[in-house]
Short mmCIF file of C-alpha atoms in Angstrom, two decimals:
data_model
loop_
_atom_site.label_atom_id
_atom_site.label_comp_id
_atom_site.label_asym_id
_atom_site.label_seq_id
_atom_site.Cartn_x
_atom_site.Cartn_y
_atom_site.Cartn_z
CA UNK A 3 34.36 -4.58 -0.15
CA UNK A 4 32.28 -7.58 -0.47
CA UNK A 5 32.09 -7.62 3.09
CA UNK A 6 30.44 -4.08 3.14
CA UNK A 7 28.14 -4.99 0.40
CA UNK A 8 27.23 -8.09 2.29
CA UNK A 9 26.36 -6.74 5.58
CA UNK A 10 24.21 -3.82 3.78
CA UNK A 11 21.95 -5.94 2.06
CA UNK A 12 21.24 -8.33 5.11
CA UNK A 13 20.65 -5.45 7.43
CA UNK A 14 18.69 -3.24 5.27
CA UNK A 15 15.43 -5.26 6.09
CA UNK A 16 15.66 -5.27 9.82
CA UNK A 17 13.54 -3.19 11.95
CA UNK A 18 14.66 0.34 12.92
CA UNK A 19 16.08 -0.80 16.36
CA UNK A 20 18.39 -3.50 14.85
CA UNK A 21 19.10 -2.33 11.17
CA UNK A 22 22.16 -0.86 11.16
CA UNK A 23 23.74 -2.10 14.61
CA UNK A 24 26.50 -3.83 13.03
CA UNK A 25 27.24 -1.84 10.13
CA UNK A 26 30.88 -1.81 9.25
CA UNK A 27 31.60 2.61 9.76
CA UNK A 28 29.16 4.97 10.21
CA UNK A 29 29.63 5.87 6.84
CA UNK A 30 27.11 3.32 5.56
CA UNK A 31 24.16 5.49 7.69
CA UNK A 32 23.11 8.66 8.54
CA UNK A 33 21.15 9.24 11.52
CA UNK A 34 17.79 11.01 11.15
CA UNK A 35 15.46 12.19 14.15
CA UNK A 36 12.27 10.89 14.11
CA UNK A 37 9.28 10.61 16.33
CA UNK A 38 7.24 7.12 16.92
CA UNK A 39 3.47 6.76 17.34
CA UNK A 40 2.50 5.14 20.81
CA UNK A 41 -0.89 3.66 20.83
CA UNK A 42 -2.16 3.26 24.36
CA UNK A 43 -4.80 0.92 25.86
CA UNK A 44 -7.05 3.28 26.29
CA UNK A 45 -7.23 4.06 22.78
CA UNK A 46 -5.34 7.23 23.08
CA UNK A 47 -2.36 8.40 20.94
CA UNK A 48 0.64 10.03 21.79
CA UNK A 49 4.25 10.45 20.20
CA UNK A 50 7.21 9.88 22.01
CA UNK A 51 10.53 12.29 21.99
CA UNK A 52 12.78 12.42 18.82
CA UNK A 53 15.21 9.81 18.93
CA UNK A 54 17.78 9.00 16.17
CA UNK A 55 17.20 6.07 13.49
CA UNK A 56 19.98 4.66 11.60
CA UNK A 57 18.95 5.53 7.53
CA UNK A 58 20.32 4.12 4.68
CA UNK A 59 20.41 6.39 1.41
CA UNK A 60 20.90 6.40 -2.13
CA UNK A 61 24.04 8.21 -2.05
CA UNK A 62 25.96 5.82 0.72
CA UNK A 63 24.59 2.63 -0.74
CA UNK A 64 28.14 0.73 -0.98
CA UNK A 65 29.53 0.58 -4.57
CA UNK A 66 26.47 1.67 -6.69
CA UNK A 67 27.07 3.70 -9.42
CA UNK A 68 25.91 7.10 -8.46
CA UNK A 69 25.52 8.42 -12.53
CA UNK A 70 22.36 9.19 -14.14
CA UNK A 71 20.39 6.18 -15.22
CA UNK A 72 20.42 5.60 -18.97
CA UNK A 73 17.29 3.03 -18.81
CA UNK A 74 14.86 3.59 -21.38
CA UNK A 75 11.39 3.35 -20.26
CA UNK A 76 7.98 1.88 -22.26
CA UNK A 77 5.17 4.49 -21.88
CA UNK A 78 3.86 2.82 -18.95
CA UNK A 79 7.37 3.09 -17.10
CA UNK A 80 8.55 -0.41 -17.99
CA UNK A 81 12.12 -1.08 -18.35
CA UNK A 82 12.75 -1.28 -22.42
CA UNK A 83 16.04 -3.24 -21.84
CA UNK A 84 13.58 -6.03 -20.54
CA UNK A 85 11.15 -7.22 -22.57
CA UNK A 86 9.62 -10.36 -21.79
CA UNK A 87 7.50 -12.83 -23.81
CA UNK A 88 4.66 -12.28 -21.54
CA UNK A 89 2.79 -9.37 -22.65
CA UNK A 90 -1.08 -9.52 -22.74
CA UNK A 91 -2.25 -5.94 -23.14
CA UNK A 92 -2.64 -5.70 -19.58
CA UNK A 93 -0.46 -5.70 -16.44
CA UNK A 94 0.41 -8.61 -14.50
CA UNK A 95 2.55 -10.11 -12.14
CA UNK A 96 5.18 -13.10 -13.20
CA UNK A 97 8.09 -14.73 -11.11
CA UNK A 98 11.28 -14.50 -13.07
CA UNK A 99 14.75 -15.94 -12.24
CA UNK A 100 13.96 -15.76 -8.65
CA UNK A 101 12.29 -12.48 -8.56
CA UNK A 102 8.73 -10.96 -8.94
CA UNK A 103 7.98 -8.51 -11.01
CA UNK A 104 5.42 -6.38 -12.64
CA UNK A 105 4.62 -6.68 -16.51
CA UNK A 106 3.26 -3.67 -18.44
CA UNK A 107 0.75 -4.27 -21.09
CA UNK A 108 3.90 -4.22 -23.79
CA UNK A 109 5.56 -7.20 -21.95
CA UNK A 110 8.35 -5.08 -20.02
CA UNK A 111 9.30 -5.52 -16.74
CA UNK A 112 7.69 -3.37 -14.48
CA UNK A 113 8.00 -1.69 -10.92
CA UNK A 114 4.66 0.08 -9.63
CA UNK A 115 5.21 3.56 -8.03
CA UNK A 116 2.17 4.93 -7.02
CA UNK A 117 0.69 7.70 -5.16
CA UNK A 118 -2.29 7.65 -3.20
CA UNK A 119 -5.10 10.14 -3.04
CA UNK A 120 -4.43 11.96 -6.36
CA UNK A 121 -7.25 14.34 -6.28
CA UNK A 122 -8.38 17.80 -5.53
CA UNK A 123 -9.12 19.35 -2.34
CA UNK A 124 -12.42 20.35 -0.93
CA UNK A 125 -11.90 23.02 1.24
CA UNK A 126 -12.73 26.39 0.90
CA UNK A 127 -9.00 27.85 0.88
CA UNK A 128 -7.79 24.70 -1.32
CA UNK A 129 -10.74 25.55 -3.68
CA UNK A 130 -9.49 29.00 -3.98
CA UNK A 131 -5.85 27.84 -4.82
CA UNK A 132 -7.15 25.69 -7.02
CA UNK A 133 -8.81 28.22 -9.46
CA UNK A 134 -5.97 30.26 -9.13
CA UNK A 135 -3.12 28.10 -9.84
CA UNK A 136 -5.06 25.65 -12.23
CA UNK A 137 -8.23 27.03 -13.33
CA UNK A 138 -10.01 23.81 -14.12
CA UNK A 139 -9.82 20.26 -13.86
CA UNK A 140 -8.22 19.65 -17.06
CA UNK A 141 -5.25 21.75 -16.66
CA UNK A 142 -4.97 20.42 -12.92
CA UNK A 143 -4.92 16.84 -13.90
CA UNK A 144 -2.03 17.50 -17.05
CA UNK A 145 -0.11 19.38 -14.95
CA UNK A 146 0.06 17.03 -11.65
CA UNK A 147 0.37 13.91 -14.29
CA UNK A 148 3.73 15.68 -15.58
CA UNK A 149 5.26 16.39 -12.10
CA UNK A 150 4.64 12.86 -10.88
CA UNK A 151 6.31 11.24 -14.02
CA UNK A 152 8.93 13.89 -13.88
CA UNK A 153 9.69 12.73 -10.38
CA UNK A 154 9.39 8.73 -11.41
CA UNK A 155 5.63 8.21 -10.18
CA UNK A 156 3.86 5.63 -12.88
CA UNK A 157 0.83 5.15 -11.22
CA UNK A 158 -2.21 6.39 -9.13
CA UNK A 159 -3.07 4.61 -5.85
CA UNK A 160 -6.50 4.60 -4.21
CA UNK A 161 -8.96 7.23 -3.76
CA UNK A 162 -7.40 9.13 -6.82
CA UNK A 163 -9.60 10.96 -9.43
CA UNK A 164 -9.92 8.19 -11.86
CA UNK A 165 -11.87 9.69 -14.31
CA UNK A 166 -9.71 12.95 -14.43
CA UNK A 167 -6.95 10.25 -15.07
CA UNK A 168 -8.51 8.14 -17.69
CA UNK A 169 -9.74 11.32 -19.93
CA UNK A 170 -6.05 12.69 -19.37
CA UNK A 171 -4.80 9.52 -21.01
CA UNK A 172 -6.70 9.69 -23.76
CA UNK A 173 -4.00 12.48 -25.01
CA UNK A 174 -1.26 11.72 -23.00
CA UNK A 175 2.00 10.23 -24.92
CA UNK A 176 2.87 8.35 -21.73
CA UNK A 177 -0.65 7.49 -19.82
CA UNK A 178 -0.47 7.20 -15.73
CA UNK A 179 -1.64 3.94 -14.59
CA UNK A 180 -4.27 3.84 -12.22
CA UNK A 181 -5.97 1.53 -9.61
CA UNK A 182 -9.81 1.49 -8.25
CA UNK A 183 -10.94 0.40 -4.62
CA UNK A 184 -14.44 -0.55 -5.21
CA UNK A 185 -15.24 -0.96 -1.17
CA UNK A 186 -17.33 -4.38 -1.69
CA UNK A 187 -17.66 -4.97 2.17
CA UNK A 188 -18.06 -1.25 3.00
CA UNK A 189 -20.55 -0.55 0.39
CA UNK A 190 -22.61 -3.55 1.44
CA UNK A 191 -22.68 -2.62 5.02
CA UNK A 192 -23.83 0.72 4.09
CA UNK A 193 -26.92 -0.45 2.45
CA UNK A 194 -27.24 -3.51 4.81
CA UNK A 195 -27.02 -1.32 7.89
CA UNK A 196 -24.60 -1.36 11.26
CA UNK A 197 -21.41 0.21 10.17
CA UNK A 198 -20.05 3.34 11.80
CA UNK A 199 -16.67 5.41 10.48
CA UNK A 200 -13.25 4.60 12.56
CA UNK A 201 -10.03 6.66 11.81
CA UNK A 202 -9.13 5.72 8.24
CA UNK A 203 -11.28 2.70 7.89
CA UNK A 204 -14.99 1.38 7.96
CA UNK A 205 -15.97 -0.30 11.38
CA UNK A 206 -18.16 -3.33 11.97
CA UNK A 207 -20.24 -4.45 14.87
CA UNK A 208 -17.64 -6.54 17.12
CA UNK A 209 -15.19 -6.39 14.50
CA UNK A 210 -17.03 -8.83 12.13
CA UNK A 211 -17.53 -8.42 8.44
CA UNK A 212 -20.78 -9.41 7.01
CA UNK A 213 -19.33 -12.22 4.78
CA UNK A 214 -21.48 -14.83 5.83
CA UNK A 215 -24.87 -12.98 4.99
CA UNK A 216 -26.39 -14.83 1.83
CA UNK A 217 -27.25 -11.47 0.55
CA UNK A 218 -23.55 -10.61 0.30
CA UNK A 219 -22.87 -12.78 -2.43
CA UNK A 220 -25.66 -11.28 -4.42
CA UNK A 221 -24.72 -8.12 -3.67
CA UNK A 222 -21.11 -8.68 -4.76
CA UNK A 223 -22.28 -10.04 -8.34
CA UNK A 224 -24.26 -6.59 -8.93
CA UNK A 225 -21.97 -4.42 -7.56
CA UNK A 226 -19.35 -5.86 -9.75
CA UNK A 227 -20.89 -4.87 -13.09
CA UNK A 228 -19.23 -1.48 -12.43
CA UNK A 229 -16.08 -3.12 -13.61
CA UNK A 230 -17.58 -3.71 -17.35
CA UNK A 231 -16.35 0.39 -17.85
CA UNK A 232 -13.07 -0.60 -17.33
CA UNK A 233 -12.09 -3.96 -18.29
CA UNK A 234 -10.54 -2.89 -21.74
CA UNK A 235 -8.38 -0.21 -20.19
CA UNK A 236 -4.64 -0.96 -20.40
CA UNK A 237 -4.02 1.73 -17.91
CA UNK A 238 -5.66 -0.02 -15.28
CA UNK A 239 -3.57 -1.73 -13.01
CA UNK A 240 -5.82 -3.16 -10.98
CA UNK A 241 -8.60 -3.50 -8.63
CA UNK A 242 -8.75 -2.99 -4.85
CA UNK A 243 -12.03 -4.56 -3.10
CA UNK A 244 -12.08 -2.98 0.41
CA UNK A 245 -9.46 -0.95 2.58
CA UNK A 246 -8.78 -2.00 6.03
CA UNK A 247 -10.95 -4.80 7.42
CA UNK A 248 -10.73 -6.22 10.49
CA UNK A 249 -9.41 -9.70 9.89
CA UNK A 250 -8.57 -10.57 13.56
CA UNK A 251 -7.25 -13.36 15.09
CA UNK A 252 -9.94 -13.04 17.61
CA UNK A 253 -12.56 -13.31 14.88
CA UNK A 254 -14.24 -16.37 16.10
CA UNK A 255 -14.88 -14.83 19.43
CA UNK A 256 -16.05 -11.70 17.93
CA UNK A 257 -18.70 -14.07 15.80
CA UNK A 258 -19.98 -15.67 18.75
CA UNK A 259 -20.54 -12.00 20.51
CA UNK A 260 -23.15 -11.37 17.44
CA UNK A 261 -27.18 -11.52 18.58
CA UNK A 262 -27.69 -15.27 17.82
CA UNK A 263 -29.86 -14.41 14.96
CA UNK A 264 -27.06 -13.23 12.77
CA UNK A 265 -25.62 -15.17 9.91
CA UNK A 266 -21.68 -14.56 11.34
CA UNK A 267 -22.81 -16.13 14.66
CA UNK A 268 -24.73 -19.09 12.86
CA UNK A 269 -21.54 -19.65 10.77
CA UNK A 270 -19.33 -19.29 13.86
CA UNK A 271 -21.32 -22.03 15.31
CA UNK A 272 -21.88 -24.21 12.23
CA UNK A 273 -17.85 -24.04 11.93
CA UNK A 274 -17.23 -25.17 15.53
CA UNK A 275 -19.83 -28.27 15.00
CA UNK A 276 -18.21 -29.40 11.74
CA UNK A 277 -15.07 -29.32 13.62
CA UNK A 278 -15.79 -30.83 16.35
CA UNK A 279 -14.81 -28.27 18.87
CA UNK A 280 -16.84 -27.12 21.67
CA UNK A 281 -16.63 -23.05 22.99
CA UNK A 282 -14.66 -24.00 26.15
CA UNK A 283 -12.11 -25.84 23.75
CA UNK A 284 -11.04 -22.81 21.70
CA UNK A 285 -7.39 -22.82 21.27
CA UNK A 286 -5.37 -20.12 19.26
CA UNK A 287 -4.76 -22.74 16.64
CA UNK A 288 -8.88 -22.75 16.13
CA UNK A 289 -8.58 -18.95 15.95
CA UNK A 290 -6.31 -18.91 13.00
CA UNK A 291 -8.06 -21.19 11.26
CA UNK A 292 -11.35 -19.25 11.37
CA UNK A 293 -9.57 -16.34 10.55
CA UNK A 294 -8.56 -17.79 7.67
CA UNK A 295 -12.19 -19.26 7.03
CA UNK A 296 -13.35 -15.83 7.25
CA UNK A 297 -10.71 -14.34 4.84
CA UNK A 298 -11.04 -17.23 2.40
CA UNK A 299 -15.44 -16.95 2.31
CA UNK A 300 -14.66 -13.04 1.51
CA UNK A 301 -11.75 -13.27 -1.07
CA UNK A 302 -13.39 -16.35 -2.99
CA UNK A 303 -16.86 -14.25 -3.11
CA UNK A 304 -15.43 -10.97 -4.23
CA UNK A 305 -12.60 -12.65 -6.53
CA UNK A 306 -15.24 -14.50 -8.49
CA UNK A 307 -17.50 -11.02 -9.39
CA UNK A 308 -14.34 -9.41 -10.41
CA UNK A 309 -13.40 -11.96 -12.50
CA UNK A 310 -16.53 -12.49 -14.10
CA UNK A 311 -16.96 -9.03 -15.09
CA UNK A 312 -13.27 -8.01 -15.52
CA UNK A 313 -10.98 -11.02 -16.66
CA UNK A 314 -8.14 -8.94 -17.70
CA UNK A 315 -6.95 -6.94 -14.93
CA UNK A 316 -5.16 -8.09 -11.38
CA UNK A 317 -7.14 -8.43 -8.20
CA UNK A 318 -4.71 -6.56 -5.85
CA UNK A 319 -6.36 -7.20 -2.34
CA UNK A 320 -8.16 -5.53 0.23
CA UNK A 321 -5.00 -3.38 1.80
CA UNK A 322 -4.24 -5.27 5.09
CA UNK A 323 -3.57 -3.24 8.07
CA UNK A 324 -3.23 -5.29 11.09
CA UNK A 325 -2.37 -8.48 12.51
CA UNK A 326 -3.98 -10.40 9.73
CA UNK A 327 -1.08 -10.18 7.29
CA UNK A 328 1.04 -11.96 10.13
CA UNK A 329 -0.77 -15.30 10.18
CA UNK A 330 0.47 -17.82 7.61
CA UNK A 331 -3.03 -19.76 7.74
CA UNK A 332 -4.73 -16.57 6.89
CA UNK A 333 -2.14 -15.08 4.19
CA UNK A 334 -2.26 -18.80 2.45
CA UNK A 335 -6.22 -18.22 1.59
CA UNK A 336 -5.86 -14.76 0.76
CA UNK A 337 -3.01 -15.86 -1.71
CA UNK A 338 -5.45 -18.61 -3.41
CA UNK A 339 -7.75 -15.48 -4.71
CA UNK A 340 -5.30 -12.45 -5.13
CA UNK A 341 -2.97 -11.86 -7.87
CA UNK A 342 -1.10 -9.21 -5.49
CA UNK A 343 -1.07 -8.79 -1.72
CA UNK A 344 -1.63 -5.51 -0.78
CA UNK A 345 -0.49 -4.17 3.02
CA UNK A 346 -0.64 -0.81 4.30
CA UNK A 347 2.96 -1.00 6.57
CA UNK A 348 3.25 1.28 9.46
CA UNK A 349 5.41 1.72 12.47
CA UNK A 350 8.64 0.39 10.68
CA UNK A 351 11.55 2.98 9.89
CA UNK A 352 12.58 0.23 7.72
CA UNK A 353 10.82 -2.88 6.61
CA UNK A 354 11.35 -5.92 8.61
CA UNK A 355 12.99 -8.68 6.43
CA UNK A 356 11.54 -11.26 7.74
CA UNK A 357 7.60 -9.74 7.32
CA UNK A 358 8.76 -9.50 3.47
CA UNK A 359 9.66 -13.01 3.09
CA UNK A 360 6.72 -14.56 4.88
CA UNK A 361 4.12 -12.64 3.31
CA UNK A 362 5.14 -14.23 -0.12
CA UNK A 363 6.33 -17.56 1.27
CA UNK A 364 2.75 -17.90 2.98
CA UNK A 365 0.64 -16.18 -0.03
CA UNK A 366 2.65 -17.60 -2.71
CA UNK A 367 1.87 -13.85 -4.27
CA UNK A 368 3.85 -10.73 -4.27
CA UNK A 369 3.14 -7.69 -2.43
CA UNK A 370 3.18 -4.14 -2.71
CA UNK A 371 3.39 -1.84 0.16
CA UNK A 372 -0.39 0.32 -0.44
CA UNK A 373 0.16 2.92 2.41
CA UNK A 374 2.75 4.65 4.69
CA UNK A 375 3.98 7.94 5.28
CA UNK A 376 6.10 10.63 7.30
CA UNK A 377 5.12 13.75 8.44
CA UNK A 378 7.53 17.23 9.15
CA UNK A 379 7.56 19.41 11.74
CA UNK A 380 8.64 22.27 9.42
CA UNK A 381 5.20 22.01 7.59
CA UNK A 382 3.99 23.93 10.73
CA UNK A 383 0.91 21.34 10.95
CA UNK A 384 -0.23 20.08 13.86
CA UNK A 385 0.49 16.32 12.83
CA UNK A 386 -1.57 14.85 15.44
CA UNK A 387 -3.89 13.08 13.10
CA UNK A 388 -2.45 9.66 11.27
CA UNK A 389 -0.29 7.04 11.88
CA UNK A 390 2.94 8.32 10.30
CA UNK A 391 6.46 9.13 11.72
CA UNK A 392 7.08 12.72 12.66
CA UNK A 393 10.37 14.31 11.52
CA UNK A 394 12.07 17.49 11.59
CA UNK A 395 12.53 18.52 7.85
CA UNK A 396 10.99 17.68 4.17
CA UNK A 397 14.24 16.88 3.51
CA UNK A 398 14.47 14.18 6.40
CA UNK A 399 10.93 13.02 4.93
CA UNK A 400 12.62 12.21 1.65
CA UNK A 401 15.62 10.48 3.35
CA UNK A 402 12.83 8.09 5.11
CA UNK A 403 11.30 7.30 1.57
CA UNK A 404 14.72 6.47 0.68
CA UNK A 405 15.69 4.24 3.44
CA UNK A 406 12.21 2.54 3.63
CA UNK A 407 11.93 1.83 -0.11
CA UNK A 408 15.47 0.54 -0.63
CA UNK A 409 14.41 -2.25 1.83
CA UNK A 410 11.56 -2.90 -0.11
CA UNK A 411 13.74 -3.13 -3.67
CA UNK A 412 16.30 -5.57 -1.81
CA UNK A 413 13.22 -7.82 -1.32
CA UNK A 414 12.56 -10.01 -4.40
CA UNK A 415 8.79 -10.13 -3.64
CA UNK A 416 7.88 -6.53 -3.72
CA UNK A 417 6.47 -5.22 -6.76
CA UNK A 418 5.41 -1.25 -5.95
CA UNK A 419 4.51 1.11 -3.34
CA UNK A 420 1.82 3.14 -2.93
CA UNK A 421 3.01 6.24 -0.97
CA UNK A 422 0.07 8.14 1.35
CA UNK A 423 -0.60 10.95 -0.33
CA UNK A 424 -0.85 13.49 -3.31
CA UNK A 425 -1.84 16.79 -0.95
CA UNK A 426 -1.31 17.66 3.05
CA UNK A 427 -4.53 17.59 5.21
CA UNK A 428 -6.25 20.83 5.43
CA UNK A 429 -7.02 21.70 9.26
CA UNK A 430 -10.02 23.74 7.84
CA UNK A 431 -11.83 20.93 5.81
CA UNK A 432 -14.84 20.22 7.47
CA UNK A 433 -16.50 16.36 7.76
CA UNK A 434 -13.42 14.78 7.19
CA UNK A 435 -12.25 11.57 7.73
CA UNK A 436 -10.73 11.77 11.36
CA UNK A 437 -7.37 10.28 10.66
CA UNK A 438 -6.84 12.66 8.04
CA UNK A 439 -7.62 16.03 9.81
CA UNK A 440 -4.13 17.88 10.55
CA UNK A 441 -1.06 16.16 9.10
CA UNK A 442 1.67 17.03 6.85
CA UNK A 443 1.60 13.70 4.55
CA UNK A 444 1.52 14.99 1.18
CA UNK A 445 3.98 15.90 -1.59
CA UNK A 446 2.10 19.05 -1.95
CA UNK A 447 0.63 21.92 0.38
CA UNK A 448 -3.42 22.04 0.63
CA UNK A 449 -2.84 24.96 -1.69
CA UNK A 450 -0.94 22.96 -4.24
CA UNK A 451 2.63 24.18 -3.22
CA UNK A 452 5.23 21.29 -3.80
CA UNK A 453 7.42 20.08 -0.88
CA UNK A 454 10.82 20.21 -2.93
CA UNK A 455 13.14 19.00 -0.43
CA UNK A 456 11.12 15.86 0.06
CA UNK A 457 10.44 15.35 -3.77
CA UNK A 458 14.01 15.79 -4.74
CA UNK A 459 14.82 12.85 -2.63
CA UNK A 460 11.90 10.72 -4.03
CA UNK A 461 12.86 11.36 -7.61
CA UNK A 462 16.47 10.51 -6.86
CA UNK A 463 15.33 7.08 -5.95
CA UNK A 464 12.33 6.54 -8.20
CA UNK A 465 13.92 7.23 -11.05
CA UNK A 466 16.87 4.39 -10.25
CA UNK A 467 14.48 1.85 -9.26
CA UNK A 468 15.46 -0.50 -11.97
CA UNK A 469 19.15 0.27 -11.30
CA UNK A 470 18.89 -0.64 -7.71
CA UNK A 471 16.73 -4.22 -8.79
CA UNK A 472 19.47 -5.01 -10.71
CA UNK A 473 22.20 -3.93 -8.17
CA UNK A 474 20.67 -5.70 -5.16
CA UNK A 475 20.27 -9.01 -7.69
CA UNK A 476 23.94 -8.84 -8.11
CA UNK A 477 25.27 -8.55 -4.70
CA UNK A 478 25.39 -11.11 -2.29
CA UNK A 479 22.01 -11.20 -0.48
#
């Protein structure tokens, strides 16, 4: 019995190709067919044919008590059986007995379970469906919050209708926590000029953000004054500063490709001189150090502005999406300024255990996964846009959700996840981000019909999160 538990917990963090290769029996997992996204050198993207992936589910978790949880939750979703002495009136994080925890405003241990983009559709068809189903924004947000909380969600992730949530929270017995993304760099870039739209995020010249512009620091201080409106709200979980910026190992090379009158070019030249390095002597070690220097400069400026105007709430990062999170020097630099590391984490059927260890080992901070999703073929949608996996059915989407998040719960460094997203893309919508054109990403359709089979699996896991943490913490790992 112990051997089976031991094998599961060790294996749950491995990449999909090896995750359950040594499972004791096939009863420890099921096989779910999925199509993997392929990224080609010419910039095009395609999908492989279906292949089976070994998938752990709540029902198959060895020796886990399948009975309904009796855990009582605080109004914020914290575990009332575990009140700490760390109440501050606001959300924060704390490492307790070897595990990182969120702490809710009342002082209860808390795990953040969020959904991104909780807002209304903008297409003509979606607006018609909205009017027929809800009538007005007030009815929509109250019914939506009720549905989310019934399915175990306790927070709204990036790009949600924050003002509607704040208004609803005034009358709700159980408020919905929320996050805000302030887009410091991308907002500065739009004002300065030179940015462009890429799939899912803002693009910058030569992938070199404008962090060395003297005006950026002044801009951040002015931009952060908007936070004053939220600084006393206990329902705010934390602030994101940007989304998916190009923190690249080749940043040094990129800045050196800028025009010589650019502040970024001058900063790179000055850095080389200060470190006694010529262009011909640049190594990957130097690239790692400069990458960390870019990150340290950005996060020091932005965190100072955020904490100046809102000292009460957490700075929860800039939603890393690429190679940056796999570089120790960069993560150490980020960890100096962040309360939580936020990572968008795709291309893993099961989160890699080594990644989940390294992010916190290097940064000294806990992490949240702030974007991931899977698309269902039975939705009838094209599913060509976006980065997520494709599976055959909505039930399979729910099984992916369970498998992925069980690995996060087994990690003692994870304090939450943000699934992408509330509503499916609408192919008829105009002027949308090219990564959000025709994909079954939501828990509801573009006309607000819930994907019930998926939601049932999400609810089953979400409502047992604290039981599962206790399970993993009291079995061999």
